[in-house]
Amino acid sequence: MEEGKMDENEWGYHGEGNKSLVVAHAQRCVVLRFLKFPPNRKKTSEEIFQHLQNIVDFGKNVMKEFLGENYVHCGEVIQLPLEFVKQLCLKIQSERPESRCDKDLDTLSGYAMCLPNLTRLQTYRFAEHRPILCVEIKPKCGFIPFSSDVTHEMKHKVCRYCMHQHLKVATGKWRQISRYCPLDLYSGNKQRMHFALKSLLQEAQNNLKIFKNGELIYGCKDARSPVADWSELAHHLKPFFFPSNGLASGPHCTRAVIRELVHVITRVLLSGSDKGRAGTLRLGLGPQGPRVCEASPFSRSLRCQGKNTPERSGLPKGCLLYKTLQVQMLDLLDIEGLYPLYNRVERYLEEFPEERKTLQIDGPYDEAFYQKLLDLSTEDDGTVAFALTKVQQYRVAMTAKDCSIMIALSPCLQDASSDQRPVVPSSRSRFAFSVSVLDLDLKPYESIPHQYKLDGKIVNYYSKTVCAKDNAVMSTRFKESEDCTLVLHKV
Ligand SMILES: O=P(O)(O)O[C@@H]1[C@@H](OP(=O)(O)O)[C@H](OP(=O)(O)O)[C@H](O)[C@H](OP(=O)(O)O)[C@H]1OP(=O)(O)O
Ligand SMILES: Nc1ncnc2c1ncn2[C@@H]1O[C@H](COP(=O)(O)OP(=O)(O)OP(=O)(O)O)[C@@H](O)[C@H]1O
């Protein structure tokens, strides 16, 4: 990229999250990722450069090691002309969703990350002329805490995502409760995964986006977004899944197309396509905790039918979901067990503030940082070193709980080679595919007290409202059956 000759007209708004905003090049397969900040909380250029460099280093030295070379794209930090950034910011402002405008794009430092555009397969520099479909999933936390430090019994039964849904709807973030449960997606059980993906398609929130040739065609910006339209989605997808037949339109066609999509995504998610360094994942955390979430409509319906809970995770070890789950499980103690350890580190830092650097709280995220993460002991010897290791593992786990997976699918001819990319078949076509992971920014040390408070809020809200309602329903049913018994007695 020739940073000196940048023209804002060649770039377009692509998307944003809570902390960064992404613009995509119209022809080349690259994106620029800028940091965002609340107004009046600007950082110096040097701080922004360091922040971005830390993101790159963390990707290279930690996440590539855990998740595998092929899945992680670290990009590079680049310096852009300030005039270009200012003009770009003005150009894209009208396309930003209102709910994200509480933060401003950083136009002062001139630094950004340059990354491959993952919605257009991994061709990096130039767009392929083949059509490309890309599904982005933010799967969230795929396990129920197994730590003995958990005090709320509910946390051993219902996963955080399902509990959090109720708070999100109550605060107006989303319109309705999703039927998606991360434990279904991470189960490795095809039926449960199909259910999870269909649920995401029904209520995408910020957990699912679909791009066609790099353009967003399906996804939800906020609670005001229009209700998802499956027939419109099927219209976009039909040429990919039924390329040469005249499948009639209408609800039958829509269902067939959605089914194909769900099946292909499941296959891709279960594939172990990482041909990078063997044995990258050195965690080896075994399956722990309950294998189903009691709030998942899938497991609820199984229970109602008197069926057993499904098999424990059958995720193949090479697949990205398995690896992501392993990194998430570095949260060995749960925030309830972690918070006192965070306080221990805090007390130490209050006494020895100059030690912050040695403890690598704000980086560098190098090989030494990575090596310390591999210590999975939970035996607290009362030291700051132990507390620090658990704090750093927690930050990494939280990062993996909030990352997204990008699946790019490009149709290939029945017997043509796919440039050595793996291929997934559907009923009527085949796709060369790639899987990548994005948003691997290490969660800040400072966010731990917020996590602790939020955790309590989520559980308390769920327990008070949902469980109270469930109990009311149960007692009504109980009352009904008592009434019934009385009637029977009378007879
Ligand atoms: O706490 P959660 O689970 O709500 O996750 C936050 C996400 O909300 P979600 O539940 O996915 O809608 C939230 O996503 P949205 O802004 O809601 O799209 C962010 O990803 C946030 O991360 P960060 O503070 O920007 O680093 C996420 O915060 P972290 O907890 O990962 O730091
Ligand atoms: N390399 C990439 N290629 C294509 N699209 C990307 C890329 N990186 C990010 N995006 C798009 O931009 C969106 C926002 O990026 P990202 O998730 O990194 O933002 P964030 O602010 O860090 O998110 P969060 O809200 O989780 O903190 C993503 O959801 C994705 O659609």
Coordinates of C-alpha atoms and ligand atoms in Angstrom, one line a residue:
M1 CA 0.0 0.0 0.0
E2 CA 1.4 3.4 -1.0
E3 CA 0.5 5.3 2.1
G4 CA 1.6 8.6 0.6
K5 CA -1.1 8.4 -2.2
M6 CA -4.2 7.7 -0.4
D7 CA -7.6 8.7 -1.9
E8 CA -10.6 8.5 0.4
N9 CA -12.9 7.9 -2.6
E10 CA -11.3 4.5 -3.0
W11 CA -12.5 3.4 0.4
G12 CA -15.9 2.7 1.8
Y13 CA -17.5 2.1 5.2
H14 CA -17.4 -1.6 6.0
G15 CA -18.4 -2.0 9.7
E16 CA -17.7 -1.3 13.3
G17 CA -17.8 -2.6 16.8
N18 CA -17.5 -1.0 20.1
K19 CA -13.8 -0.1 19.8
S20 CA -12.9 0.0 16.1
L21 CA -14.2 1.0 12.8
V22 CA -13.3 -0.7 9.5
V23 CA -13.2 0.7 6.0
A24 CA -12.7 -1.5 2.9
H25 CA -10.9 -0.7 -0.3
A26 CA -13.2 -0.8 -3.4
Q27 CA -10.9 -2.9 -5.5
R28 CA -8.1 -4.4 -3.4
C29 CA -8.8 -7.0 -0.8
V30 CA -7.6 -4.9 2.1
V31 CA -9.3 -3.1 5.0
L32 CA -8.1 -0.4 7.4
R33 CA -9.1 -0.8 11.0
F34 CA -9.1 2.4 13.0
L35 CA -9.5 2.8 16.8
K36 CA -12.5 4.7 18.2
F37 CA -12.7 6.7 21.4
P38 CA -15.4 8.5 23.4
P39 CA -15.2 12.3 22.7
N40 CA -12.8 14.0 25.1
R41 CA -10.9 10.8 25.8
K42 CA -8.3 11.2 23.1
K43 CA -5.0 9.5 23.4
T44 CA -1.6 10.6 22.2
S45 CA -0.3 9.4 18.8
E46 CA 2.4 7.4 20.6
E47 CA -0.2 5.7 22.8
I48 CA -2.3 4.8 19.8
F49 CA 0.7 3.4 17.9
Q50 CA 1.6 1.3 20.9
H51 CA -2.0 0.1 21.4
L52 CA -2.1 -1.0 17.7
Q53 CA 1.3 -2.6 17.8
N54 CA 0.3 -4.5 20.9
I55 CA -2.7 -5.9 19.0
V56 CA -0.4 -7.1 16.2
D57 CA 2.1 -8.6 18.7
F58 CA -0.7 -10.3 20.7
G59 CA -2.0 -11.9 17.5
K60 CA 1.4 -13.0 16.4
N61 CA 2.8 -14.3 19.7
V62 CA -0.2 -15.5 21.5
M63 CA -3.3 -16.1 19.3
K64 CA -1.4 -17.7 16.4
E65 CA 0.1 -20.1 18.9
F66 CA -3.2 -21.0 20.4
L67 CA -5.5 -21.0 17.4
G68 CA -3.1 -21.8 14.5
E69 CA -1.2 -19.9 11.9
N70 CA -3.8 -20.1 9.2
Y71 CA -6.7 -18.8 11.2
V72 CA -5.2 -15.6 12.5
H73 CA -4.3 -12.6 10.4
C74 CA -2.4 -10.0 12.4
G75 CA -2.0 -7.3 9.8
E76 CA 0.4 -4.4 10.3
V77 CA 0.3 -0.9 11.8
I78 CA 0.5 1.8 9.1
Q79 CA 0.8 5.5 9.2
L80 CA -1.6 7.4 7.0
P81 CA -1.8 11.1 5.8
L82 CA -3.9 13.0 8.3
E83 CA -5.8 14.7 5.6
F84 CA -6.8 11.4 4.1
V85 CA -8.1 10.2 7.5
K86 CA -10.1 13.4 8.1
Q87 CA -11.7 13.2 4.7
L88 CA -12.4 9.5 5.1
C89 CA -14.0 10.2 8.5
L90 CA -16.3 12.8 6.9
K91 CA -17.2 10.6 4.0
I92 CA -18.3 7.6 6.0
Q93 CA -20.0 9.4 8.9
S94 CA -23.5 9.2 7.4
E95 CA -23.2 5.4 7.0
R96 CA -22.4 4.7 10.6
P97 CA -25.3 3.3 12.7
E98 CA -26.5 5.8 15.3
S99 CA -26.0 3.4 18.2
R100 CA -22.2 3.4 17.4
C101 CA -21.8 7.2 17.2
D102 CA -21.1 7.6 20.9
K103 CA -17.5 7.1 19.9
D104 CA -15.4 9.0 17.3
L105 CA -12.9 7.5 14.9
D106 CA -9.3 8.5 15.8
T107 CA -8.4 11.1 13.2
L108 CA -5.5 12.6 15.1
S109 CA -2.8 10.0 15.2
G110 CA -2.8 8.9 11.6
Y111 CA -2.3 5.3 12.7
A112 CA -4.4 2.3 11.6
M113 CA -4.1 -1.4 11.1
C114 CA -4.0 -2.7 7.6
L115 CA -5.5 -6.2 7.2
P116 CA -6.7 -8.6 4.5
N117 CA -10.4 -8.2 3.8
L118 CA -11.6 -11.4 5.2
T119 CA -15.0 -11.1 3.6
R120 CA -13.3 -11.6 0.2
L121 CA -11.4 -14.8 0.8
Q122 CA -7.7 -14.8 1.5
T123 CA -6.5 -13.3 -1.7
Y124 CA -5.2 -10.3 0.1
R125 CA -4.2 -7.9 -2.6
F126 CA -6.6 -8.2 -5.5
A127 CA -10.3 -9.1 -5.5
E128 CA -11.1 -12.4 -7.2
H129 CA -13.7 -12.2 -9.9
R130 CA -15.5 -15.2 -8.5
P131 CA -18.5 -14.4 -6.4
I132 CA -17.9 -14.7 -2.7
L133 CA -20.2 -15.4 0.2
C134 CA -19.0 -14.7 3.7
V135 CA -20.6 -15.6 7.1
E136 CA -19.3 -13.9 10.2
I137 CA -20.3 -15.4 13.5
K138 CA -19.5 -14.1 17.0
P139 CA -20.2 -17.3 18.9
K140 CA -19.5 -15.9 22.5
C141 CA -18.7 -18.1 25.5
G142 CA -19.2 -21.8 24.7
F143 CA -19.0 -23.3 28.2
I144 CA -20.7 -23.1 31.6
P145 CA -18.3 -22.2 34.4
F146 CA -16.9 -25.2 36.3
S147 CA -15.1 -23.2 38.9
S148 CA -15.8 -24.0 42.6
D149 CA -15.6 -20.2 43.2
V150 CA -18.9 -19.7 41.6
T151 CA -21.5 -18.7 44.2
H152 CA -24.6 -18.3 42.1
E153 CA -26.0 -21.8 41.5
M154 CA -27.7 -20.5 38.4
K155 CA -24.3 -20.0 36.7
H156 CA -23.8 -23.8 36.8
K157 CA -27.0 -24.3 34.9
V158 CA -27.6 -21.5 32.4
C159 CA -24.8 -20.1 30.2
R160 CA -23.9 -16.4 30.4
Y161 CA -25.1 -15.7 26.8
C162 CA -28.6 -17.0 27.6
M163 CA -28.8 -15.1 30.9
H164 CA -27.4 -11.9 29.4
Q165 CA -30.1 -12.0 26.6
H166 CA -32.8 -11.0 29.2
L167 CA -30.8 -8.0 30.5
K168 CA -30.1 -6.9 26.9
V169 CA -33.8 -7.0 26.0
A170 CA -34.8 -5.3 29.2
T171 CA -32.3 -2.4 28.5
G172 CA -33.6 -2.1 24.9
K173 CA -30.3 -3.2 23.3
W174 CA -32.2 -5.9 21.3
R175 CA -35.8 -6.4 20.5
Q176 CA -36.3 -10.0 21.5
I177 CA -34.6 -13.0 23.2
S178 CA -32.6 -15.1 20.8
R179 CA -33.0 -18.9 20.7
Y180 CA -29.3 -19.2 20.0
C181 CA -27.2 -20.8 22.7
P182 CA -23.4 -21.0 22.3
L183 CA -23.3 -24.4 23.9
D184 CA -25.4 -25.8 21.0
L185 CA -23.0 -24.3 18.5
Y186 CA -19.9 -25.6 20.3
S187 CA -21.5 -29.0 20.9
G188 CA -20.1 -30.7 17.8
N189 CA -23.5 -32.4 17.5
K190 CA -24.8 -31.6 14.0
Q191 CA -28.4 -31.3 15.0
R192 CA -27.6 -28.9 17.8
M193 CA -25.3 -26.9 15.5
H194 CA -28.1 -26.6 12.9
F195 CA -30.4 -25.4 15.5
A196 CA -27.9 -22.8 16.8
L197 CA -27.2 -21.5 13.3
K198 CA -30.9 -21.3 12.4
S199 CA -31.5 -19.4 15.6
L200 CA -28.7 -17.0 14.7
L201 CA -30.4 -16.5 11.3
Q202 CA -33.7 -15.8 13.0
E203 CA -32.3 -13.3 15.4
A204 CA -28.9 -12.2 14.3
Q205 CA -28.2 -9.4 16.8
N206 CA -24.5 -8.7 16.7
N207 CA -23.7 -12.5 16.4
L208 CA -24.2 -13.0 12.7
K209 CA -23.5 -11.1 9.5
I210 CA -23.5 -12.2 5.9
F211 CA -21.6 -10.6 3.1
K212 CA -21.9 -11.1 -0.6
N213 CA -18.9 -10.0 -2.6
G214 CA -17.8 -8.0 0.4
E215 CA -21.1 -6.2 0.9
L216 CA -23.2 -6.7 4.0
I217 CA -26.5 -8.4 2.9
Y218 CA -27.7 -9.7 6.2
G219 CA -27.3 -8.6 9.8
C220 CA -28.7 -6.4 12.4
K221 CA -27.4 -3.0 13.5
D222 CA -29.5 -2.4 16.6
A223 CA -32.9 -2.9 18.1
R224 CA -34.4 -0.5 15.5
S225 CA -33.2 -2.6 12.5
P226 CA -36.0 -4.1 10.4
V227 CA -36.9 -7.7 11.1
A228 CA -34.8 -10.2 9.2
D229 CA -36.2 -11.2 5.9
W230 CA -35.4 -14.8 5.0
S231 CA -36.9 -14.6 1.5
E232 CA -34.6 -11.7 0.6
L233 CA -31.7 -13.6 2.0
A234 CA -32.6 -16.7 0.0
H235 CA -32.9 -14.6 -3.1
H236 CA -29.2 -13.6 -2.6
L237 CA -28.1 -17.1 -1.7
K238 CA -29.9 -19.1 -4.4
P239 CA -27.3 -18.7 -7.1
F240 CA -24.7 -20.0 -4.8
F241 CA -26.5 -23.1 -3.7
F242 CA -28.7 -23.9 -6.7
P243 CA -26.6 -22.4 -9.5
S244 CA -28.1 -24.1 -12.5
N245 CA -31.6 -25.1 -11.6
G246 CA -34.8 -23.2 -11.6
L247 CA -35.9 -23.9 -8.1
A248 CA -39.2 -22.1 -7.8
S249 CA -39.2 -19.2 -5.4
G250 CA -41.5 -19.1 -2.4
P251 CA -41.3 -20.5 1.1
H252 CA -40.2 -23.9 -0.1
C253 CA -37.2 -22.4 -1.9
T254 CA -36.4 -20.2 1.0
R255 CA -36.3 -23.1 3.4
A256 CA -34.2 -25.2 1.0
V257 CA -31.6 -22.4 0.6
I258 CA -31.4 -21.7 4.3
R259 CA -31.0 -25.4 5.0
E260 CA -28.1 -25.6 2.5
L261 CA -26.4 -22.6 4.1
V262 CA -26.8 -24.1 7.6
H263 CA -25.4 -27.4 6.5
V264 CA -22.5 -26.0 4.7
I265 CA -21.5 -23.7 7.6
T266 CA -21.8 -26.6 10.0
R267 CA -19.5 -28.7 7.8
V268 CA -17.0 -25.9 7.6
L269 CA -17.1 -25.3 11.4
L270 CA -16.4 -28.9 12.0
S271 CA -13.5 -29.1 9.5
G272 CA -10.0 -29.0 10.8
S273 CA -8.6 -27.0 8.0
D274 CA -5.6 -25.5 9.8
K275 CA -2.6 -26.9 8.0
G276 CA -0.2 -24.6 10.0
R277 CA 2.1 -25.7 12.7
A278 CA 1.2 -29.0 14.2
G279 CA 0.2 -29.1 17.8
T280 CA -0.1 -25.4 18.1
L281 CA -2.6 -25.8 20.8
R282 CA -0.8 -26.6 24.0
L283 CA -3.6 -26.2 26.5
G284 CA -5.2 -29.6 26.5
L285 CA -8.1 -28.5 28.8
G286 CA -10.5 -31.4 28.9
P287 CA -14.3 -30.9 28.7
Q288 CA -15.5 -29.6 32.0
G289 CA -18.8 -28.3 33.4
P290 CA -22.3 -29.2 32.1
R291 CA -22.6 -29.9 28.4
V292 CA -26.0 -28.2 28.0
C293 CA -27.5 -25.0 29.1
E294 CA -30.8 -25.3 30.7
A295 CA -32.1 -22.2 29.0
S296 CA -31.4 -23.5 25.4
P297 CA -34.7 -24.2 23.7
F298 CA -33.1 -27.2 22.1
S299 CA -32.2 -28.9 25.3
R300 CA -35.5 -27.7 26.9
S301 CA -37.4 -29.5 24.1
L302 CA -35.4 -32.6 24.6
R303 CA -36.1 -32.6 28.3
C304 CA -39.8 -32.1 27.6
Q305 CA -39.8 -35.1 25.4
G306 CA -38.1 -37.1 28.2
K307 CA -35.0 -37.6 26.1
N308 CA -31.5 -37.7 27.5
T309 CA -29.2 -34.7 27.2
P310 CA -27.1 -35.0 24.0
E311 CA -23.5 -36.3 23.9
R312 CA -20.7 -34.2 25.2
S313 CA -18.7 -32.0 22.8
G314 CA -17.8 -33.9 19.7
L315 CA -15.8 -31.0 18.2
P316 CA -12.8 -32.3 16.2
K317 CA -9.6 -31.1 17.8
G318 CA -8.3 -29.3 14.6
C319 CA -11.4 -27.1 14.2
L320 CA -11.4 -23.4 15.1
L321 CA -14.4 -23.8 17.4
Y322 CA -12.5 -26.4 19.5
K323 CA -9.4 -24.2 19.7
T324 CA -11.4 -21.1 20.5
L325 CA -13.2 -23.0 23.3
Q326 CA -9.9 -24.2 24.8
V327 CA -8.7 -20.6 24.9
Q328 CA -12.0 -19.5 26.5
M329 CA -11.5 -22.1 29.2
L330 CA -8.3 -20.4 30.3
D331 CA -10.9 -18.6 32.5
L332 CA -10.4 -21.4 35.0
L333 CA -11.7 -19.6 38.1
D334 CA -14.6 -17.6 36.7
I335 CA -14.7 -13.9 37.5
E336 CA -15.8 -14.7 41.0
G337 CA -12.6 -16.5 41.7
L338 CA -10.5 -14.1 39.6
Y339 CA -11.6 -10.9 41.2
P340 CA -9.9 -11.3 44.6
L341 CA -6.7 -12.2 42.6
Y342 CA -7.1 -9.0 40.6
N343 CA -7.3 -7.1 43.9
R344 CA -4.1 -8.8 45.0
V345 CA -2.3 -7.5 41.9
E346 CA -3.9 -4.1 42.4
R347 CA -2.7 -3.8 46.0
Y348 CA 0.8 -4.8 44.8
L349 CA 0.7 -2.2 42.1
E350 CA -0.4 0.5 44.5
E351 CA 2.6 -0.2 46.6
F352 CA 5.0 -0.7 43.6
P353 CA 3.6 1.2 40.7
E354 CA 6.9 1.0 38.8
E355 CA 6.4 -2.8 38.6
R356 CA 3.5 -2.5 36.1
K357 CA 6.0 -2.7 33.3
T358 CA 7.8 -5.8 34.6
L359 CA 4.5 -7.5 35.1
Q360 CA 3.7 -6.9 31.4
I361 CA 0.2 -5.6 32.3
D362 CA 0.2 -3.4 29.1
G363 CA 2.6 -5.5 27.1
P364 CA 4.8 -6.3 25.5
Y365 CA 2.8 -9.4 24.5
D366 CA 5.8 -11.5 23.5
E367 CA 7.0 -15.1 23.8
A368 CA 7.6 -14.7 27.6
F369 CA 4.0 -13.5 28.0
Y370 CA 2.7 -16.5 26.0
Q371 CA 4.8 -19.0 28.0
K372 CA 3.3 -17.8 31.3
L373 CA -0.2 -18.5 30.0
L374 CA 0.5 -22.2 29.8
D375 CA 0.6 -22.7 33.5
L376 CA -2.8 -24.1 34.3
S377 CA -2.4 -24.7 38.0
T378 CA -5.2 -23.5 40.2
E379 CA -3.4 -24.0 43.5
D380 CA -3.1 -20.6 45.0
D381 CA 0.2 -20.2 46.8
G382 CA -0.7 -16.6 47.9
T383 CA 1.8 -15.0 45.6
V384 CA 1.4 -12.0 43.3
A385 CA 2.9 -14.2 40.5
F386 CA 0.1 -16.7 40.8
A387 CA -2.5 -13.9 40.8
L388 CA -1.0 -12.2 37.8
T389 CA -0.9 -15.5 35.8
K390 CA -4.6 -16.0 36.4
V391 CA -5.4 -12.4 35.6
Q392 CA -3.5 -12.6 32.3
Q393 CA -5.2 -15.9 31.4
Y394 CA -8.6 -14.4 32.2
R395 CA -7.9 -11.5 29.8
V396 CA -6.9 -13.9 27.1
A397 CA -10.0 -16.1 27.7
M398 CA -12.3 -13.0 27.6
T399 CA -10.7 -12.1 24.3
A400 CA -11.6 -15.5 22.9
K401 CA -15.1 -15.2 24.3
D402 CA -15.6 -12.0 22.2
C403 CA -13.9 -12.8 18.9
S404 CA -15.6 -13.5 15.6
I405 CA -15.2 -16.3 13.0
M406 CA -15.3 -15.4 9.3
I407 CA -16.2 -18.2 6.9
A408 CA -15.6 -17.3 3.2
L409 CA -17.2 -19.5 0.6
S410 CA -16.5 -19.3 -3.1
P411 CA -18.2 -21.6 -5.6
C412 CA -15.9 -23.9 -7.5
L413 CA -16.6 -26.1 -10.5
Q414 CA -17.5 -29.7 -9.9
D415 CA -14.0 -31.0 -10.7
A416 CA -11.8 -28.0 -10.9
S417 CA -9.0 -27.7 -8.3
S418 CA -9.5 -25.0 -5.7
D419 CA -6.0 -23.6 -5.6
Q420 CA -5.4 -26.1 -2.7
R421 CA -8.0 -24.5 -0.6
P422 CA -10.3 -26.9 1.2
V423 CA -13.6 -27.6 -0.5
V424 CA -17.0 -28.2 1.1
P425 CA -19.8 -29.8 -0.9
S426 CA -23.5 -28.8 -0.7
S427 CA -26.3 -30.7 -2.4
R428 CA -26.0 -28.9 -5.8
S429 CA -22.6 -27.1 -5.6
R430 CA -19.1 -27.0 -4.1
F431 CA -17.3 -24.2 -2.3
A432 CA -13.6 -23.5 -1.7
F433 CA -13.6 -22.0 1.7
S434 CA -11.4 -20.3 4.3
V435 CA -11.9 -19.8 8.0
S436 CA -10.4 -16.9 9.9
V437 CA -10.8 -15.3 13.3
L438 CA -11.0 -11.6 13.9
D439 CA -11.2 -9.1 16.7
L440 CA -8.4 -10.6 18.8
D441 CA -7.6 -7.5 20.8
L442 CA -6.5 -8.5 24.3
K443 CA -9.1 -7.3 26.8
P444 CA -7.7 -4.6 29.1
Y445 CA -6.7 -5.2 32.6
E446 CA -8.8 -2.3 33.7
S447 CA -12.0 -4.0 32.5
I448 CA -11.9 -6.6 35.3
P449 CA -13.9 -4.7 37.9
H450 CA -16.5 -3.9 35.2
Q451 CA -16.7 -7.6 34.4
Y452 CA -17.2 -8.5 38.0
K453 CA -20.1 -6.0 38.4
L454 CA -21.7 -7.0 35.1
D455 CA -21.6 -10.6 36.0
G456 CA -23.5 -10.0 39.2
K457 CA -26.0 -7.8 37.3
I458 CA -26.6 -10.4 34.6
V459 CA -27.2 -13.3 37.1
N460 CA -29.3 -11.2 39.5
Y461 CA -31.5 -9.9 36.8
Y462 CA -32.0 -13.4 35.3
S463 CA -32.6 -14.9 38.7
K464 CA -35.1 -12.3 39.8
T465 CA -37.1 -11.9 36.6
V466 CA -36.9 -15.1 34.6
C467 CA -36.7 -17.6 37.4
A468 CA -39.4 -15.8 39.3
K469 CA -41.6 -16.1 36.2
D470 CA -40.7 -19.8 35.7
N471 CA -41.5 -20.4 39.4
A472 CA -44.8 -18.7 39.0
V473 CA -45.6 -20.8 36.0
M474 CA -44.6 -23.9 37.9
S475 CA -46.7 -23.0 40.9
T476 CA -49.7 -22.3 38.6
R477 CA -49.2 -25.7 37.1
F478 CA -48.8 -27.2 40.5
K479 CA -52.0 -25.5 41.6
E480 CA -53.8 -26.7 38.5
S481 CA -52.7 -30.3 39.3
E482 CA -53.8 -29.8 42.9
D483 CA -57.2 -28.5 41.7
C484 CA -57.3 -31.4 39.4
T485 CA -56.7 -33.8 42.3
L486 CA -59.4 -32.1 44.3
V487 CA -61.8 -32.6 41.4
L488 CA -60.9 -36.2 41.2
H489 CA -61.4 -36.6 45.0
K490 CA -64.9 -35.1 44.6
V491 CA -65.7 -37.6 41.9
Ligands
LIG1 O1 -19.6 -8.3 28.0 P1 -20.3 -8.8 26.8 O2 -20.4 -10.3 26.8 O3 -21.6 -8.1 26.6 O4 -19.4 -8.5 25.5 C1 -19.2 -7.2 24.9 C2 -19.9 -7.1 23.6 O5 -21.3 -7.2 23.8 P2 -22.1 -8.4 23.2 O6 -22.6 -9.1 24.5 O7 -21.3 -9.3 22.3 O8 -23.3 -7.8 22.6 C3 -19.6 -5.8 22.9 O9 -20.1 -5.9 21.6 P3 -21.2 -4.8 21.1 O10 -20.5 -3.4 21.3 O11 -22.4 -4.9 21.9 O12 -21.4 -5.1 19.6 C4 -18.1 -5.6 22.8 O13 -17.5 -6.6 21.9 C5 -17.4 -5.6 24.1 O14 -16.0 -5.6 23.9 P4 -15.1 -4.3 24.1 O15 -15.5 -3.8 25.5 O16 -15.5 -3.5 23.0 O17 -13.7 -4.8 24.1 C6 -17.8 -6.9 24.9 O18 -17.3 -6.8 26.2 P5 -16.3 -7.8 26.9 O19 -17.0 -8.3 28.0 O20 -15.9 -8.9 25.9 O21 -15.1 -6.9 27.2
LIG2 N1 -10.1 -8.1 8.4 C1 -11.4 -7.8 8.2 N2 -11.9 -8.2 7.1 C2 -13.2 -7.9 6.8 N3 -14.0 -7.4 7.7 C3 -13.5 -7.0 8.9 C4 -12.2 -7.3 9.3 N4 -12.0 -6.9 10.5 C5 -13.2 -6.4 11.0 N5 -14.1 -6.5 10.0 C6 -15.5 -6.1 10.1 O1 -15.7 -5.0 11.0 C7 -16.5 -5.3 12.1 C8 -16.0 -4.6 13.3 O2 -14.6 -5.0 13.6 P1 -14.2 -5.6 15.0 O3 -15.1 -6.7 15.4 O4 -12.8 -5.8 15.0 O5 -14.6 -4.3 15.9 P2 -14.5 -4.1 17.4 O6 -14.9 -2.7 17.7 O7 -13.1 -4.5 17.9 O8 -15.5 -5.1 18.0 P3 -16.1 -5.3 19.5 O9 -17.4 -4.6 19.5 O10 -16.3 -6.7 19.6 O11 -15.1 -4.7 20.4 C9 -16.5 -6.8 12.2 O12 -17.7 -7.3 12.8 C10 -16.4 -7.2 10.7 O13 -17.6 -7.3 10.1

